[in-house]
XYZ file of C-alpha atoms in Angstrom:
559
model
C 76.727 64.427 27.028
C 74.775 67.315 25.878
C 71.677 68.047 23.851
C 71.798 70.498 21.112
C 70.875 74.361 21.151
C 67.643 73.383 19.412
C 66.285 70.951 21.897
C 62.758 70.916 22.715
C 62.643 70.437 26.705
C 62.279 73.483 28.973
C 65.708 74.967 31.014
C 65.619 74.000 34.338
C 65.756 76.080 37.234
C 69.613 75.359 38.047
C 71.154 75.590 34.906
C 75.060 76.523 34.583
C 76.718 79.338 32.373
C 80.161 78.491 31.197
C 81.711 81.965 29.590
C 84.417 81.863 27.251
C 86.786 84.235 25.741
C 90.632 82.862 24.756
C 92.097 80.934 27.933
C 89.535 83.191 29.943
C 86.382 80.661 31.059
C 84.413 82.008 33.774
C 81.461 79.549 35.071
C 78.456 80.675 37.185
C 75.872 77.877 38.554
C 72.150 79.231 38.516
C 71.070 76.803 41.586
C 69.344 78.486 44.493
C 69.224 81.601 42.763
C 66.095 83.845 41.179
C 68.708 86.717 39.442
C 71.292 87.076 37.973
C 73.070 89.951 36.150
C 76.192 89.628 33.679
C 78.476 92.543 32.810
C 82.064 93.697 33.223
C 81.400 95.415 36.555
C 82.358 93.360 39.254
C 79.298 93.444 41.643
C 77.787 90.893 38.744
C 76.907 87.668 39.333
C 79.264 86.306 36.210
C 81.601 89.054 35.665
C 83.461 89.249 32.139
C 86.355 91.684 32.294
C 88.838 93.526 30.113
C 86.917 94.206 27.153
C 85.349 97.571 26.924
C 82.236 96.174 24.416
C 80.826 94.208 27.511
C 78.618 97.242 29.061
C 79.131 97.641 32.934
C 75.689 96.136 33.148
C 74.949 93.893 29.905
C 72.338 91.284 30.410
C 69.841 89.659 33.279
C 68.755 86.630 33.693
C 65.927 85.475 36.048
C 64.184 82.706 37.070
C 59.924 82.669 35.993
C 57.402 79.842 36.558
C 60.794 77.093 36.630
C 62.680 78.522 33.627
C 64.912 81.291 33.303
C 64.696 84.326 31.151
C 67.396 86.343 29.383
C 67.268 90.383 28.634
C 69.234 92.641 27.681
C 68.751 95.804 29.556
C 70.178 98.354 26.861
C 73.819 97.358 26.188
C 76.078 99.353 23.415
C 77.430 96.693 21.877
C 74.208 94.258 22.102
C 73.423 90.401 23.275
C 73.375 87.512 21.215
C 71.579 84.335 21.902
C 71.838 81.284 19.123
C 73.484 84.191 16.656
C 70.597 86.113 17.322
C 70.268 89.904 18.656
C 68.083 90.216 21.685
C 65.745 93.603 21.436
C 66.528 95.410 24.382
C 64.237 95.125 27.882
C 62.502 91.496 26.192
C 63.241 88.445 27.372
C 63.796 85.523 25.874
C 63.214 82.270 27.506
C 66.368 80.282 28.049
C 67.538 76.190 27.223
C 70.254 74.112 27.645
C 72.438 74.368 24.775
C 72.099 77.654 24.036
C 74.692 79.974 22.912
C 74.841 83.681 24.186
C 77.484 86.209 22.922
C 78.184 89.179 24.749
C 81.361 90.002 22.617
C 83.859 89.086 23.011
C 82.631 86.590 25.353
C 81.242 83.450 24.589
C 78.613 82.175 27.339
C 77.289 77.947 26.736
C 74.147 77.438 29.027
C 74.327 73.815 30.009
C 72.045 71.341 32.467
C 74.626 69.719 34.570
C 71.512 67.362 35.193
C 70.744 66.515 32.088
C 71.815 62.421 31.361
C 70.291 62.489 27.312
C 72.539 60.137 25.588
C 71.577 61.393 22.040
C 73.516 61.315 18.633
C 75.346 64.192 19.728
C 79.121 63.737 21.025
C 81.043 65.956 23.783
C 84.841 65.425 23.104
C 88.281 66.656 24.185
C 89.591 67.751 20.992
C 93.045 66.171 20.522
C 96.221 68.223 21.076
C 98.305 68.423 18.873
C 101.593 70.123 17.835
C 101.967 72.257 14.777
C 105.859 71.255 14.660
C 105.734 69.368 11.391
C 103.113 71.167 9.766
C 101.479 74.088 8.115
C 98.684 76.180 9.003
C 98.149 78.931 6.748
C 95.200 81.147 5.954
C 93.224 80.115 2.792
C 92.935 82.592 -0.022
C 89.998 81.846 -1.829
C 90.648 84.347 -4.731
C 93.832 82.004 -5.461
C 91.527 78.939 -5.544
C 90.391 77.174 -9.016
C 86.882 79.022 -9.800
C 83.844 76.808 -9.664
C 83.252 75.743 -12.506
C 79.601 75.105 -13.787
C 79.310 71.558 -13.096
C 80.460 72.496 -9.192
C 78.263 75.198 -9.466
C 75.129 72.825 -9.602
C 76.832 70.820 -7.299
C 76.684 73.598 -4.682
C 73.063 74.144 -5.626
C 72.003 71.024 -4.913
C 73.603 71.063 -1.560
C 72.011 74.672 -0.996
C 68.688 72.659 -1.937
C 69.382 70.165 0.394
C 70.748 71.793 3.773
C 67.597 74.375 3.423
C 65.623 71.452 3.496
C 65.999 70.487 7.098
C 64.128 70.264 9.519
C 66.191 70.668 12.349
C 69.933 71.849 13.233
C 70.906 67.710 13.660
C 69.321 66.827 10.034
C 70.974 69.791 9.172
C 74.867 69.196 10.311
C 74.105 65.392 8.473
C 73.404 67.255 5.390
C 76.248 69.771 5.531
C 78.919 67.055 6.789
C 77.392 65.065 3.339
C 77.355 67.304 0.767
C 80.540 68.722 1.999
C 82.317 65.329 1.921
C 81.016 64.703 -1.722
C 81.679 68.089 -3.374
C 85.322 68.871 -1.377
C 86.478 64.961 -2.265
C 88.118 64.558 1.481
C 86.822 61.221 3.172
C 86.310 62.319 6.762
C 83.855 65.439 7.601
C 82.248 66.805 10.926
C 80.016 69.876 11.869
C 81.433 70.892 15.696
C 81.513 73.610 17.993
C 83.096 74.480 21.047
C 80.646 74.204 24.573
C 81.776 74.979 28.154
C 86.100 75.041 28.701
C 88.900 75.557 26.390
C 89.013 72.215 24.294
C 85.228 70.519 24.532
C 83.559 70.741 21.725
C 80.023 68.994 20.331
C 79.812 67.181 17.542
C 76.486 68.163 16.043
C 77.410 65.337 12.989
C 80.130 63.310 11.654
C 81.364 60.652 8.701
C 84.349 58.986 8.050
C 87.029 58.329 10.315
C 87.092 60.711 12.910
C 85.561 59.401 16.751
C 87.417 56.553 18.395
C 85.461 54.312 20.598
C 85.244 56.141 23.387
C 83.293 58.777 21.497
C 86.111 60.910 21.238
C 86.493 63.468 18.290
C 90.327 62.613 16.917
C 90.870 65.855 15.066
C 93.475 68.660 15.282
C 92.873 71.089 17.975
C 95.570 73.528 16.716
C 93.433 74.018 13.247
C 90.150 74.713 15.186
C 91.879 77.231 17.002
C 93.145 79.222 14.126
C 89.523 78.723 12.493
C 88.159 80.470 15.684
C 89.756 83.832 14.536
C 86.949 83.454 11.776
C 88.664 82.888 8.553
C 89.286 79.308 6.859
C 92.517 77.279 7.492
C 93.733 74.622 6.070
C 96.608 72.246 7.445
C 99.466 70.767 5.722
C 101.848 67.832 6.247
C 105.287 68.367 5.432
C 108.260 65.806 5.378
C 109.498 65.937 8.367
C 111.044 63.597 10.827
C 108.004 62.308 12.960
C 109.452 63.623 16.443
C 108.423 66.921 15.152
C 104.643 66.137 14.194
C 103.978 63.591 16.670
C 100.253 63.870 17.131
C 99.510 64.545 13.366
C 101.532 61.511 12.713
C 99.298 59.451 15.416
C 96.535 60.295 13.528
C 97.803 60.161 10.179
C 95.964 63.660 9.170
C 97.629 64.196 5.674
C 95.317 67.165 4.758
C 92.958 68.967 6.673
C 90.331 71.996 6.110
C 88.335 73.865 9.047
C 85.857 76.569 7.791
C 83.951 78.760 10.357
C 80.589 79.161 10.171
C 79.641 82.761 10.859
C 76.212 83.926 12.921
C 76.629 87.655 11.812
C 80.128 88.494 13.814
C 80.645 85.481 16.196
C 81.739 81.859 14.968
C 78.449 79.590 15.409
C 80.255 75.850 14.397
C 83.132 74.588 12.112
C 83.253 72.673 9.432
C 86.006 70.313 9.419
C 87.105 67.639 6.806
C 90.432 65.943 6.611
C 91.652 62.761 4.672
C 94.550 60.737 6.911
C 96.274 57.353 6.350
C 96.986 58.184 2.761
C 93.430 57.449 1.891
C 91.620 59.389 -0.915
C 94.750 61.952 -1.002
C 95.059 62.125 -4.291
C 90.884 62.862 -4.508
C 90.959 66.750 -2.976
C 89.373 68.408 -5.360
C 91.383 71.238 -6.675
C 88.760 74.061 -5.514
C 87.864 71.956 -2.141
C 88.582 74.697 -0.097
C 86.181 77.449 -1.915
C 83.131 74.484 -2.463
C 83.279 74.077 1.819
C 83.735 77.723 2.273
C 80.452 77.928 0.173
C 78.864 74.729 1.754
C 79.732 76.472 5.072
C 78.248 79.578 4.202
C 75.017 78.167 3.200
C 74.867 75.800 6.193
C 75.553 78.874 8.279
C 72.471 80.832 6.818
C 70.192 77.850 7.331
C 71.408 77.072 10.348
C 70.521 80.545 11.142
C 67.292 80.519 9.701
C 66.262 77.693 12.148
C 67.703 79.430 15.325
C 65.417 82.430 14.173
C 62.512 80.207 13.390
C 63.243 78.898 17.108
C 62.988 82.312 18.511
C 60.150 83.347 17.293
C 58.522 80.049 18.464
C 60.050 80.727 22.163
C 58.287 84.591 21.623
C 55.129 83.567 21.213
C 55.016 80.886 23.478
C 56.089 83.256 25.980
C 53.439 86.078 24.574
C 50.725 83.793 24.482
C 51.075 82.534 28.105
C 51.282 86.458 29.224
C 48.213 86.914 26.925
C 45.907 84.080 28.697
C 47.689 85.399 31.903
C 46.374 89.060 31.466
C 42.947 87.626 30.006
C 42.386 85.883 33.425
C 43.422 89.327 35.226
C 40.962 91.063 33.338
C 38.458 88.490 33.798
C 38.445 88.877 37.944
C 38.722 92.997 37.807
C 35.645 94.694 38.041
C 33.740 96.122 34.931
C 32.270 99.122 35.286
C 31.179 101.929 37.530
C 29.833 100.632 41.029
C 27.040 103.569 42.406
C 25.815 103.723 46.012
C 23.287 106.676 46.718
C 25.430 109.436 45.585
C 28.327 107.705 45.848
C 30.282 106.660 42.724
C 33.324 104.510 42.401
C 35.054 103.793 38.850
C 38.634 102.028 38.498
C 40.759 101.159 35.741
C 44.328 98.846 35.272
C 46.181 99.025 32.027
C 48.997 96.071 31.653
C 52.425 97.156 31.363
C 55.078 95.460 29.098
C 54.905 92.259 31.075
C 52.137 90.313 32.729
C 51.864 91.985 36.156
C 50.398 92.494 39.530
C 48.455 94.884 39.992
C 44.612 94.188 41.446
C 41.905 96.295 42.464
C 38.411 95.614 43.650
C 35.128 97.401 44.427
C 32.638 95.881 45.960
C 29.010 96.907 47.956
C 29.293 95.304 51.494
C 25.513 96.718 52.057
C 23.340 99.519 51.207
C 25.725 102.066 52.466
C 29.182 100.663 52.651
C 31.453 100.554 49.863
C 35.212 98.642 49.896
C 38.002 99.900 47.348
C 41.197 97.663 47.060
C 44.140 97.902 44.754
C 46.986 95.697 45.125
C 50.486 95.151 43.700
C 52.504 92.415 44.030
C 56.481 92.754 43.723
C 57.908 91.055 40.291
C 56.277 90.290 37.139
C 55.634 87.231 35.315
C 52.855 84.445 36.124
C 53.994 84.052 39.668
C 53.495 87.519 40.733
C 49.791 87.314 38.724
C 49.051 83.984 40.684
C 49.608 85.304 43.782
C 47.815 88.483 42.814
C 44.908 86.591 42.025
C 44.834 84.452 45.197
C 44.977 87.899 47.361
C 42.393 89.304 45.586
C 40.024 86.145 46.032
C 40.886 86.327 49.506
C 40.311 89.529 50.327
C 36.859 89.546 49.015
C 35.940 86.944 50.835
C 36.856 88.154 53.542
C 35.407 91.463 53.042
C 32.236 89.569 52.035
C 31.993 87.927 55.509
C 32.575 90.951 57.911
C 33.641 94.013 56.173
C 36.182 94.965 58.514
C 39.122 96.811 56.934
C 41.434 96.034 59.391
C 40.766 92.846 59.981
C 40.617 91.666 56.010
C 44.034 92.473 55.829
C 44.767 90.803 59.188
C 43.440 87.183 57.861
C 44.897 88.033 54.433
C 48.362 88.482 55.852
C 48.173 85.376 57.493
C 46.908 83.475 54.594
C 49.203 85.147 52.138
C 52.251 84.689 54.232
C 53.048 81.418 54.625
C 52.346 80.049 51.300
C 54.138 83.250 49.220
C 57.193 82.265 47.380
C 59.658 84.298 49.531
C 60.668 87.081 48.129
C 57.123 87.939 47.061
C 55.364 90.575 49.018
C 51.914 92.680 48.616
C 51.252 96.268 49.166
C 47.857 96.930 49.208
C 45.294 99.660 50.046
C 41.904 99.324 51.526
C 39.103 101.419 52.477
C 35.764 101.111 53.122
C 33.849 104.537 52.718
C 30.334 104.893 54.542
C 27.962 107.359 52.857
C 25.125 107.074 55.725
C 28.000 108.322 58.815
C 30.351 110.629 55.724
C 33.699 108.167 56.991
C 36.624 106.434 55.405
C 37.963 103.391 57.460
C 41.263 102.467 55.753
C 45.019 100.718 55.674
C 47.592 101.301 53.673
C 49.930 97.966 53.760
C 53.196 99.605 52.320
C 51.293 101.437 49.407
C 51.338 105.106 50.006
C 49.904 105.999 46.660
C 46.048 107.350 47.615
C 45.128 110.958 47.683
C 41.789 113.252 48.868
C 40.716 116.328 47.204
C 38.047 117.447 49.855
C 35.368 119.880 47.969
C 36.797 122.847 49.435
C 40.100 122.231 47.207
C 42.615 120.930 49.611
C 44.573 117.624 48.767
C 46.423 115.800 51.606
C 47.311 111.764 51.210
C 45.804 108.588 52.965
C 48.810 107.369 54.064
C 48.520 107.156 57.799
C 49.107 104.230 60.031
C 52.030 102.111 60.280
C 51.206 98.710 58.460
C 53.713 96.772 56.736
C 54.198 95.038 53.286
C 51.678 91.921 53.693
C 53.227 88.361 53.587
C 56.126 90.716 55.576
C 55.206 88.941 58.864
C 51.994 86.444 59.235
C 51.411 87.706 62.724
C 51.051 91.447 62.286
C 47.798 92.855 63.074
C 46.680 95.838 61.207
C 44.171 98.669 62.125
C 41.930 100.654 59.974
C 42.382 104.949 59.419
C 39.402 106.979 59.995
C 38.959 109.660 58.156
C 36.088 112.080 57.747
C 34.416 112.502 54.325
C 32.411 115.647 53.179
C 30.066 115.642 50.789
C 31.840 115.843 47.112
C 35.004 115.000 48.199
C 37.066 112.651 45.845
C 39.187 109.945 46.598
C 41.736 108.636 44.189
C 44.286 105.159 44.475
C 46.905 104.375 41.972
C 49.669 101.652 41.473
C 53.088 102.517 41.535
C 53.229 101.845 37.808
C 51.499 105.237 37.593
C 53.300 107.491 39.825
C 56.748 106.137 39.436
C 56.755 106.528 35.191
C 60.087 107.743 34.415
C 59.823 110.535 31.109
C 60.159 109.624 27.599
C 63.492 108.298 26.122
C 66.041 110.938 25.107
C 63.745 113.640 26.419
C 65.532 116.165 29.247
C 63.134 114.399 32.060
C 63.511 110.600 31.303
C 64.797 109.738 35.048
C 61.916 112.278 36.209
C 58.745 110.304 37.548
C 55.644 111.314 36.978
C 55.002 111.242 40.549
C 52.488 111.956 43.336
C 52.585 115.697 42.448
C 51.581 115.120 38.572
C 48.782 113.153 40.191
C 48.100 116.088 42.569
C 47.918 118.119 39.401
C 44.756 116.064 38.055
C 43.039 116.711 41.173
C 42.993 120.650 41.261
C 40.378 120.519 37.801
C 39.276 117.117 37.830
C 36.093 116.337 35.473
C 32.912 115.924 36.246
C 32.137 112.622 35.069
C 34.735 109.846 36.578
C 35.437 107.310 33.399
C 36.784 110.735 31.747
C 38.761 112.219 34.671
C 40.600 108.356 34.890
C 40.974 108.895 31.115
C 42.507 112.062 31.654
C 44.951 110.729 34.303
C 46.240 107.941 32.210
C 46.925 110.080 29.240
C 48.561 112.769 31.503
C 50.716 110.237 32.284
C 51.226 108.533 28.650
C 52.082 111.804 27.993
C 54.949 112.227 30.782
C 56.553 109.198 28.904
C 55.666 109.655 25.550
C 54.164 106.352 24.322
C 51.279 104.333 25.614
C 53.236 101.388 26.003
C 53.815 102.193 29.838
C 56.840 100.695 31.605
C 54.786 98.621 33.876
C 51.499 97.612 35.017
C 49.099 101.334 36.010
C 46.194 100.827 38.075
C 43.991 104.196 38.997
C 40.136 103.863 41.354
C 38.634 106.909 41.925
C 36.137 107.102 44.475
C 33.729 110.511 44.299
C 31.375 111.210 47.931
């Protein structure tokens, strides 16, 4: 069994994809994994050839905070989840039941955990043989018009399928008015999940599920429906060898009308009348009335997949915006001043909640510590554990004030509880104005500079120490470094430096680099919340929005 596309409980963390296109069904199980990527290349994790509209590299997928997230990363031809077009580089949160089309592909995300025994049926759509019988295209120009009292008819369906609340009330409403306006007893809203020939029934009446919970319908007409266009099937007289499996079923007339989510087939309306029953009650224009019942079940349906993505987006916003409210909250405000010391830092979110950290704080009256930390990933996982380091390293600093020995103990907190592939780099330094001396590490960071007040720039980079949470029992030891009087100090985030250049511009793969922050150092102004200005929109300007591609940190220390 399976729960609908619209269903309320959160994906869990080993979901399944089942991709479809003709025979073609790929599947790829999410367990155990954190990323995934989907394309026609075949380094992917579900690869779906021979179709040059699936982009070498279409979509992602990765797990966040239990649940997984979809984007798509700039395809040509676009990725479609629940008949809606994903806006490139956002991610949408992912659940059971959802549809995603990567053209011609058709992926089903499923929970093979899941045991919901809702109203909803999962069925082996009967095989049957088209010996016998007559599948033809339907031509709705040659159809009887709709005449006015059909017309209202249609109307007051329109009135009531927009009326739902939800896609099951929905498929009831559609299976009902289609049933009373098309005059053929038996009616069902389906669509095909997971391998060739399963298919959920979203909503049925009449005749058509045996006990077992079986849809009894013909398989061949669904097919032909899939192409996108309305069929309808025939019975001719014919000896019964020829037809067996219409005949078992005694289908004397059937319709199947797609239901269309902008180019892919969403669900099917199907109706037939079998045993002789109601035979003579088809209305003349039945075909045209279910076309337009379909069509208008289609839109809602639609409508309520949209509705259900905008939900999922602000969810998802809202959580990043409480996420970055709490980063905020723990950064310092401010400049920090010590004797003629001056220290002023600033962190400006990317597109996604982040992890970058930095911290000033006055250890005494003549020792001040600068931080700034980034965590690898995004997402509320990488902010947890950003805020945890950052808690823990002032602390730490708060009891000793050893460089070296802060990021000892906070390597050996850090690195047995990290998730684990969740790493820190970090750079710290404590600067004493009374002996003019930096004592530093850099953990894996390698973005700090010095402009000494002579003019020359070189980097604080030295030492050898490691990502944190790389390996709990690494010891690291602080840098000294001279300081003259005047000379500036200035730590970034790799969100800064590694920038790429503005879309369609000649130097979008060019980062903005160490050397473009170089560049702000050779006239840097004299007061420090305007020189950190300048450097941010220096590099705005490299990529030609403010909306930066992730998270930019900047503290600038003057001596």
């Amino acid at each position: 069994m399976m729960s609908s596309a619209m269903a309320t409980n959160p994906a869990q963390s080993d979901l399944e994809f089942h991709a479809r296109h003709g025979d073609q069904v790929v599947r790829l199980d999410l367990a155990g994994k954190t990323r995934v990527s989907i394309g026609r290349r075949s380094d992917n994790d579900l690869e779906l050839p021979g179709d040059e509209r699936v982009s070498r590299l279409h979509a992602k997928a990765r797990l966040s905070a239990g649940r997984w997230l979809l984007s798509d990363p700039g395809s040509k031809h676009g990725t479609w989840l629940n008949g809606i077009r994903l806006s490139p580089e956002r991610e949408a949160p992912l659940r059971p039941g959802d549809v995603i089309v990567i053209s011609p592909w058709t992926v089903q995300v499923t929970d093979p955990n899941s045991h919901e025994t809702a109203s909803v049926l999962l069925s082996k759509l009967t095989e049957d043989s088209t010996d016998g019988t007559v599948v033809s295209r339907v031509a709705p120009e040659k159809e009887q018009s709709l005449a006015q009292r059909r017309l209202q008819l249609l109307l007051d369906c329109a009135l009531a399928i927009h009326a739902a609340s939800d896609e099951a009330e929905l498929a009831e409403r559609l299976v009902e008015a289609a049933g009373k306006g098309s005059g053929f007893a038996n009616a069902a809203v389906i669509r095909q999940v997971g391998e060739a020939g399963d298919v959920e029934v979203l909503a049925h009446r009449g005749d058509m599920v045996d006990e077992r919970g079986n849809l009894q319908a013909s398989g061949t007409l669904i097919e032909r429906a899939s192409a996108g266009e309305p069929v309808r099937l025939t019975r001719q007289t014919m000896p019964t060898e020829q037809a067996v499996s219409v005949m078992q079923l005694s289908i004397d007339e059937a319709l199947c009308v797609p239901m269309m989510f902008g180019q892919s087939v969403g669900a099917f309306l199907y109706l037939d009348n079998r045993g002789g029953s109601a035979r003579n009650a088809v209305a003349p224009d039945a075909a045209s009335f279910a076309t337009g019942v379909a069509r208008i079940g289609a839109m809602a349906m639609e409508s309520l997949r949209r509705l259900d993505m905008a939900v999922r987006y602000a969810e998802l916003d809202a959580e990043l915006s409480a996420g970055a409210e709490a980063q905020r909250w723990i950064m310092p405000r401010g400049a920090v001043a010590l004797g003629a010391m001056k220290c002023v830092g600033c962190s400006r979110p990317g597109r996604q909640l982040g992890g970058d950290f930095f911290d000033i704080l006055q250890l005494d009256n003549r020792r001040l510590a600068v931080a700034l930390g980034d965590v690898s990933g995004k997402g509320a996982p990488a902010s947890v554990l950003m805020t945890a380091a950052q808690g823990y390293l002032h602390a730490a600093l708060r009891s000793h004030g050893d460089a070296g020995r802060a990021v000892t103990d906070l390597n050996r907190f850090i690195g047995p509880r990290k998730p684990e592939n969740k790493f820190l780099t970090l750079w710290l330094g404590v600067f004493d104005i009374e002996a003019g001396e930096l004592r530093y590490v850099d953990a894996g960071h390698g973005h700090a500079v010095l402009r000494e007040s002579v003019g020359s720039i070189e980097q604080l980079r030295e030492g050898d120490g490691i990502l944190v949470g790389v390996d709990a029992k690494f010891e690291y030891q602080a840098v000294k470094k001279q300081l003259t009087p005047g000379a500036l100090a200035v730590i970034v985030s790799d969100g800064l430096v590694e920038q790429p250049g503005a879309p369609g511009g000649t130097d979008v793969l060019n980062q903005f680099g160490m050397e473009g922050l170089e560049g702000q150092l050779l006239e840097p102004a004299a007061d420090l919340n305007q020189f950190i200005e300048d450097i941010f929109n220096a590099v705005e300007g490299h990529a030609g929005t403010p909306a930066l591609a992730d998270d930019a940190t900047a503290v600038v220390v003057r001596c």
